[in-house]
XYZ file of C-alpha atoms in Angstrom:
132
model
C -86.862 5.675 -183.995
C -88.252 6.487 -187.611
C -88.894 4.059 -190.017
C -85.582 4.813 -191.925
C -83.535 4.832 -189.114
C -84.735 1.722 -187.751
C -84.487 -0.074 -191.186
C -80.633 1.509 -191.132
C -80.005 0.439 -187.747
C -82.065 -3.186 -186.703
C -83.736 -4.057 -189.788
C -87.132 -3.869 -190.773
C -88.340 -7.376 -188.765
C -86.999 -5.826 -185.409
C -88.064 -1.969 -185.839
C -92.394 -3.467 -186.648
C -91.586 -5.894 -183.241
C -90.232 -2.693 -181.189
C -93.003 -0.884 -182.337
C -95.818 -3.329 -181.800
C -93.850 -3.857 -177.867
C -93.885 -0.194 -177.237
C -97.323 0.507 -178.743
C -98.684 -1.783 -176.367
C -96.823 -0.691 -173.073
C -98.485 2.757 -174.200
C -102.004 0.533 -173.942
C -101.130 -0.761 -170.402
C -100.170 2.823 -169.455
C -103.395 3.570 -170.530
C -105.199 0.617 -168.714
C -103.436 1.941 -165.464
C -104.482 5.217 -165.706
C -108.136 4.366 -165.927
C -108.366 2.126 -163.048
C -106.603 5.251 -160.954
C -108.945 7.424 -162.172
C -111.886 4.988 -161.242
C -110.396 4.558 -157.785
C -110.249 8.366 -157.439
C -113.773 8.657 -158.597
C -114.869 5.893 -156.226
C -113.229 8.066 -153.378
C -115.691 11.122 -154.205
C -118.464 9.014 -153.229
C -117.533 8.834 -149.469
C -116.004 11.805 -148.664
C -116.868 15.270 -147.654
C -114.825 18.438 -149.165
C -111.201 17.956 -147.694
C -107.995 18.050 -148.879
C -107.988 14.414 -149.868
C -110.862 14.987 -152.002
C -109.209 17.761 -153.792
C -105.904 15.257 -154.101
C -108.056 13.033 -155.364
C -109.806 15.571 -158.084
C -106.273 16.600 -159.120
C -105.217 12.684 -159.337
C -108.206 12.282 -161.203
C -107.591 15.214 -164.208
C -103.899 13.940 -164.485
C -105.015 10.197 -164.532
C -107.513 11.070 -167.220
C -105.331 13.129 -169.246
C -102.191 10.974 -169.761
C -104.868 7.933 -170.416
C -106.481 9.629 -173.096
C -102.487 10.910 -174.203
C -101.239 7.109 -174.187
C -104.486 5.675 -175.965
C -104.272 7.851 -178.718
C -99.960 7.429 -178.834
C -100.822 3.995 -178.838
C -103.330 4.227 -181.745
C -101.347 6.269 -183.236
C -98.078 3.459 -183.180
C -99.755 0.751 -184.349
C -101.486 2.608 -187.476
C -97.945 3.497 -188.685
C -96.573 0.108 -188.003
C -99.735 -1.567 -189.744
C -99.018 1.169 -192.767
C -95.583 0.267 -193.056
C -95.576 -3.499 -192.624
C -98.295 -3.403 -195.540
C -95.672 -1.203 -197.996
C -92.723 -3.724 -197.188
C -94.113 -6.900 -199.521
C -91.482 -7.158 -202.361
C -93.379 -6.085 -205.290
C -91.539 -8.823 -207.426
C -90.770 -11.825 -205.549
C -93.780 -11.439 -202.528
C -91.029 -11.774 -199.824
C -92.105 -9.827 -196.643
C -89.990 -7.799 -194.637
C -86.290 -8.554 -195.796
C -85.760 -5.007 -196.693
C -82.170 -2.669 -196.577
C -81.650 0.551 -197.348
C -81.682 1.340 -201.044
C -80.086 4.900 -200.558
C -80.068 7.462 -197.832
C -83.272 8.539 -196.355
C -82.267 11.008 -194.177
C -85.862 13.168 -192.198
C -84.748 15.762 -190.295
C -86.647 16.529 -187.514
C -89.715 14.060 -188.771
C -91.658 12.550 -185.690
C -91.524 8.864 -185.302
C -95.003 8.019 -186.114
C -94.824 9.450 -189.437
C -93.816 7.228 -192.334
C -92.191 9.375 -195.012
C -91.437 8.262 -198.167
C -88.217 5.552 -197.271
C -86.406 3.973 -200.546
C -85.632 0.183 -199.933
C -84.814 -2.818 -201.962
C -85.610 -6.058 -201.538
C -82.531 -8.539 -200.379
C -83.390 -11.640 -201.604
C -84.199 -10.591 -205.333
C -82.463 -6.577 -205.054
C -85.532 -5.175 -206.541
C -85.943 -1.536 -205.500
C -89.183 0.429 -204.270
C -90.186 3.268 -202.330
C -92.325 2.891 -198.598
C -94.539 6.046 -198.996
């Protein structure tokens, strides 16, 4: 869910606290897949050529690959969470994160890590700015 969307839908509060949650499952997955590929690595030690070796070469390669894919989706979350909870200060009255939105911000096929320019206003003092 973009920024927009989740602004539209849940509020600004609730879409940084999804993200944070899911960018951090995306670390875990990421934890998980390095112990497996240390486990597999451990097994070369041991082992002649076999077809458990090979099992465990091909476990290795995935387990490395969607590690390095989940570290860098998780790096990738929390920048544009981080970028976006510093744009959504109330340049008027300092309130933080009690945002609607100001107009329809609608990003066609836009991926969810990218923050593109969202129009808000503020709902405590209804000044308007733009999250670029």
């Amino acid at each position: 869910m973009g920024l927009a969307e989740g602004i539209r839908k849940i509020g600004f509060r609730r879409w940084y606290e999804r993200q944070l949650l899911q960018s951090h499952l995306y670390l875990v997955t990421a934890l998980l897949s390095l112990v497996a590929v240390l486990a597999a690595v451990e097994g070369f030690a041991s082992r002649s050529f076999s077809l458990q070796l090979l099992l465990g070469l091909v476990l290795m390669v995935a387990g490395t690959f969607a590690g390095v894919w989940a570290f860098v989706r998780y790096v990738r979350m929390m920048i544009a969470a981080q970028y976006a909870a510093d744009r959504s200060v109330c340049p008027q009255c300092k309130t933080y994160g009690v945002l609607e939105m100001a107009g329809s911000a609608i990003h066609a096929g836009a991926s969810e890590l990218e923050i593109l320019p969202t129009p808000v206003r503020c709902r405590v003092c209804g000044n308007q700015w733009t999250i670029r």
